[in-house]
Amino acid sequence: MLNVPGSEPSSPSSPICSAKGCRADAVWVLAWNNPKLHTPERRKTWLACEEHRDHLSKFLGVRGFLKDVVPLSEWESAEQPPGR
């Protein structure tokens, strides 16, 4: 389950973009890590719509936090245990 701003686990609607004030459906997962706070293998996630993908990626990238950007569908399928 993604733990991101704007995404409520109990909500039946699709996940939304993490950009402030944006209510668009998310299509990208930005995996990041703050090396001063997190172990190297830990990944925090933000979600992004098409419009905010570059902005959020740059925000994390200039800080050296961005580790990966993948389509939401790919991220969700990777979270599912085999056989589901």
PDB file of N, CA, C and O in Angstrom, residues 24-55:
ATOM      1  N   ALA A  24      -5.635  15.585  -9.336  1.00  0.00           N
ATOM      2  CA  ALA A  24      -5.620  14.720 -10.522  1.00  0.00           C
ATOM      3  C   ALA A  24      -5.206  13.299 -10.146  1.00  0.00           C
ATOM      4  O   ALA A  24      -4.490  13.081  -9.166  1.00  0.00           O
ATOM      5  N   ASP A  25      -5.664  12.355 -10.952  1.00  0.00           N
ATOM      6  CA  ASP A  25      -5.261  10.961 -10.743  1.00  0.00           C
ATOM      7  C   ASP A  25      -3.758  10.819 -10.932  1.00  0.00           C
ATOM      8  O   ASP A  25      -3.173  11.387 -11.849  1.00  0.00           O
ATOM      9  N   ALA A  26      -3.148  10.043 -10.067  1.00  0.00           N
ATOM     10  CA  ALA A  26      -1.712   9.772 -10.165  1.00  0.00           C
ATOM     11  C   ALA A  26      -1.462   8.708 -11.226  1.00  0.00           C
ATOM     12  O   ALA A  26      -2.240   7.764 -11.363  1.00  0.00           O
ATOM     13  N   VAL A  27      -0.377   8.869 -11.958  1.00  0.00           N
ATOM     14  CA  VAL A  27       0.035   7.867 -12.939  1.00  0.00           C
ATOM     15  C   VAL A  27       1.500   7.478 -12.760  1.00  0.00           C
ATOM     16  O   VAL A  27       1.978   6.551 -13.398  1.00  0.00           O
ATOM     17  N   TRP A  28       2.218   8.185 -11.887  1.00  0.00           N
ATOM     18  CA  TRP A  28       3.640   7.918 -11.637  1.00  0.00           C
ATOM     19  C   TRP A  28       3.906   7.780 -10.148  1.00  0.00           C
ATOM     20  O   TRP A  28       3.272   8.443  -9.336  1.00  0.00           O
ATOM     21  N   VAL A  29       4.875   6.947  -9.807  1.00  0.00           N
ATOM     22  CA  VAL A  29       5.373   6.827  -8.438  1.00  0.00           C
ATOM     23  C   VAL A  29       6.811   7.331  -8.434  1.00  0.00           C
ATOM     24  O   VAL A  29       7.634   6.884  -9.232  1.00  0.00           O
ATOM     25  N   LEU A  30       7.090   8.269  -7.547  1.00  0.00           N
ATOM     26  CA  LEU A  30       8.437   8.776  -7.358  1.00  0.00           C
ATOM     27  C   LEU A  30       8.958   8.187  -6.052  1.00  0.00           C
ATOM     28  O   LEU A  30       8.452   8.507  -4.975  1.00  0.00           O
ATOM     29  N   ALA A  31       9.905   7.284  -6.159  1.00  0.00           N
ATOM     30  CA  ALA A  31      10.489   6.638  -4.981  1.00  0.00           C
ATOM     31  C   ALA A  31      11.697   7.459  -4.553  1.00  0.00           C
ATOM     32  O   ALA A  31      12.535   7.808  -5.382  1.00  0.00           O
ATOM     33  N   TRP A  32      11.756   7.781  -3.272  1.00  0.00           N
ATOM     34  CA  TRP A  32      12.833   8.623  -2.788  1.00  0.00           C
ATOM     35  C   TRP A  32      13.300   8.188  -1.415  1.00  0.00           C
ATOM     36  O   TRP A  32      12.679   7.355  -0.766  1.00  0.00           O
ATOM     37  N   ASN A  33      14.419   8.796  -1.011  1.00  0.00           N
ATOM     38  CA  ASN A  33      15.037   8.445   0.251  1.00  0.00           C
ATOM     39  C   ASN A  33      15.901   9.623   0.686  1.00  0.00           C
ATOM     40  O   ASN A  33      16.685  10.139  -0.098  1.00  0.00           O
ATOM     41  N   ASN A  34      15.740  10.044   1.940  1.00  0.00           N
ATOM     42  CA  ASN A  34      16.608  11.074   2.509  1.00  0.00           C
ATOM     43  C   ASN A  34      17.724  10.344   3.250  1.00  0.00           C
ATOM     44  O   ASN A  34      17.487   9.770   4.309  1.00  0.00           O
ATOM     45  N   PRO A  35      18.937  10.343   2.709  1.00  0.00           N
ATOM     46  CA  PRO A  35      20.015   9.552   3.316  1.00  0.00           C
ATOM     47  C   PRO A  35      20.395   9.986   4.733  1.00  0.00           C
ATOM     48  O   PRO A  35      20.990   9.207   5.464  1.00  0.00           O
ATOM     49  N   LYS A  36      20.012  11.190   5.118  1.00  0.00           N
ATOM     50  CA  LYS A  36      20.288  11.635   6.492  1.00  0.00           C
ATOM     51  C   LYS A  36      19.298  11.039   7.487  1.00  0.00           C
ATOM     52  O   LYS A  36      19.569  11.008   8.682  1.00  0.00           O
ATOM     53  N   LEU A  37      18.149  10.573   6.985  1.00  0.00           N
ATOM     54  CA  LEU A  37      17.105  10.053   7.864  1.00  0.00           C
ATOM     55  C   LEU A  37      16.797   8.572   7.663  1.00  0.00           C
ATOM     56  O   LEU A  37      16.342   7.911   8.594  1.00  0.00           O
ATOM     57  N   HIS A  38      17.001   8.062   6.453  1.00  0.00           N
ATOM     58  CA  HIS A  38      16.554   6.717   6.107  1.00  0.00           C
ATOM     59  C   HIS A  38      17.720   5.785   5.791  1.00  0.00           C
ATOM     60  O   HIS A  38      18.741   6.222   5.273  1.00  0.00           O
ATOM     61  N   THR A  39      17.501   4.508   6.056  1.00  0.00           N
ATOM     62  CA  THR A  39      18.484   3.505   5.648  1.00  0.00           C
ATOM     63  C   THR A  39      18.514   3.469   4.118  1.00  0.00           C
ATOM     64  O   THR A  39      17.527   3.813   3.467  1.00  0.00           O
ATOM     65  N   PRO A  40      19.628   3.051   3.514  1.00  0.00           N
ATOM     66  CA  PRO A  40      19.759   3.094   2.044  1.00  0.00           C
ATOM     67  C   PRO A  40      18.672   2.338   1.283  1.00  0.00           C
ATOM     68  O   PRO A  40      18.279   2.756   0.197  1.00  0.00           O
ATOM     69  N   GLU A  41      18.154   1.246   1.829  1.00  0.00           N
ATOM     70  CA  GLU A  41      17.153   0.459   1.104  1.00  0.00           C
ATOM     71  C   GLU A  41      15.720   0.984   1.274  1.00  0.00           C
ATOM     72  O   GLU A  41      14.830   0.603   0.530  1.00  0.00           O
ATOM     73  N   ARG A  42      15.492   1.882   2.215  1.00  0.00           N
ATOM     74  CA  ARG A  42      14.141   2.403   2.445  1.00  0.00           C
ATOM     75  C   ARG A  42      13.711   3.301   1.295  1.00  0.00           C
ATOM     76  O   ARG A  42      14.497   4.076   0.765  1.00  0.00           O
ATOM     77  N   ARG A  43      12.441   3.178   0.902  1.00  0.00           N
ATOM     78  CA  ARG A  43      11.883   4.028  -0.145  1.00  0.00           C
ATOM     79  C   ARG A  43      10.581   4.654   0.340  1.00  0.00           C
ATOM     80  O   ARG A  43       9.640   3.959   0.701  1.00  0.00           O
ATOM     81  N   LYS A  44      10.567   5.961   0.353  1.00  0.00           N
ATOM     82  CA  LYS A  44       9.349   6.725   0.576  1.00  0.00           C
ATOM     83  C   LYS A  44       8.764   6.957  -0.815  1.00  0.00           C
ATOM     84  O   LYS A  44       9.478   6.856  -1.816  1.00  0.00           O
ATOM     85  N   THR A  45       7.483   7.265  -0.903  1.00  0.00           N
ATOM     86  CA  THR A  45       6.881   7.472  -2.222  1.00  0.00           C
ATOM     87  C   THR A  45       6.014   8.719  -2.258  1.00  0.00           C
ATOM     88  O   THR A  45       5.349   9.058  -1.281  1.00  0.00           O
ATOM     89  N   TRP A  46       6.078   9.369  -3.384  1.00  0.00           N
ATOM     90  CA  TRP A  46       5.143  10.418  -3.761  1.00  0.00           C
ATOM     91  C   TRP A  46       4.490   9.949  -5.048  1.00  0.00           C
ATOM     92  O   TRP A  46       5.100   9.235  -5.847  1.00  0.00           O
ATOM     93  N   LEU A  47       3.265  10.399  -5.261  1.00  0.00           N
ATOM     94  CA  LEU A  47       2.564  10.104  -6.507  1.00  0.00           C
ATOM     95  C   LEU A  47       2.518  11.367  -7.351  1.00  0.00           C
ATOM     96  O   LEU A  47       2.492  12.475  -6.817  1.00  0.00           O
ATOM     97  N   ALA A  48       2.488  11.191  -8.660  1.00  0.00           N
ATOM     98  CA  ALA A  48       2.451  12.347  -9.553  1.00  0.00           C
ATOM     99  C   ALA A  48       1.532  12.096 -10.736  1.00  0.00           C
ATOM    100  O   ALA A  48       1.482  10.993 -11.275  1.00  0.00           O
ATOM    101  N   CYS A  49       0.824  13.156 -11.128  1.00  0.00           N
ATOM    102  CA  CYS A  49       0.081  13.140 -12.386  1.00  0.00           C
ATOM    103  C   CYS A  49       1.077  13.508 -13.484  1.00  0.00           C
ATOM    104  O   CYS A  49       2.232  13.845 -13.209  1.00  0.00           O
ATOM    105  N   GLU A  50       0.633  13.450 -14.729  1.00  0.00           N
ATOM    106  CA  GLU A  50       1.523  13.809 -15.844  1.00  0.00           C
ATOM    107  C   GLU A  50       2.049  15.239 -15.702  1.00  0.00           C
ATOM    108  O   GLU A  50       3.225  15.502 -15.919  1.00  0.00           O
ATOM    109  N   GLU A  51       1.179  16.158 -15.308  1.00  0.00           N
ATOM    110  CA  GLU A  51       1.549  17.573 -15.216  1.00  0.00           C
ATOM    111  C   GLU A  51       2.637  17.842 -14.168  1.00  0.00           C
ATOM    112  O   GLU A  51       3.500  18.694 -14.367  1.00  0.00           O
ATOM    113  N   HIS A  52       2.588  17.134 -13.043  1.00  0.00           N
ATOM    114  CA  HIS A  52       3.517  17.423 -11.946  1.00  0.00           C
ATOM    115  C   HIS A  52       4.703  16.468 -11.826  1.00  0.00           C
ATOM    116  O   HIS A  52       5.537  16.629 -10.933  1.00  0.00           O
ATOM    117  N   ARG A  53       4.803  15.501 -12.717  1.00  0.00           N
ATOM    118  CA  ARG A  53       5.906  14.538 -12.633  1.00  0.00           C
ATOM    119  C   ARG A  53       7.272  15.234 -12.659  1.00  0.00           C
ATOM    120  O   ARG A  53       8.128  14.984 -11.809  1.00  0.00           O
ATOM    121  N   ASP A  54       7.500  16.092 -13.627  1.00  0.00           N
ATOM    122  CA  ASP A  54       8.792  16.766 -13.748  1.00  0.00           C
ATOM    123  C   ASP A  54       9.080  17.668 -12.553  1.00  0.00           C
ATOM    124  O   ASP A  54      10.194  17.667 -12.020  1.00  0.00           O
ATOM    125  N   HIS A  55       8.084  18.433 -12.133  1.00  0.00           N
ATOM    126  CA  HIS A  55       8.279  19.352 -11.003  1.00  0.00           C
ATOM    127  C   HIS A  55       8.660  18.594  -9.727  1.00  0.00           C
ATOM    128  O   HIS A  55       9.632  18.956  -9.050  1.00  0.00           O
TER     129      HIS A  55
END
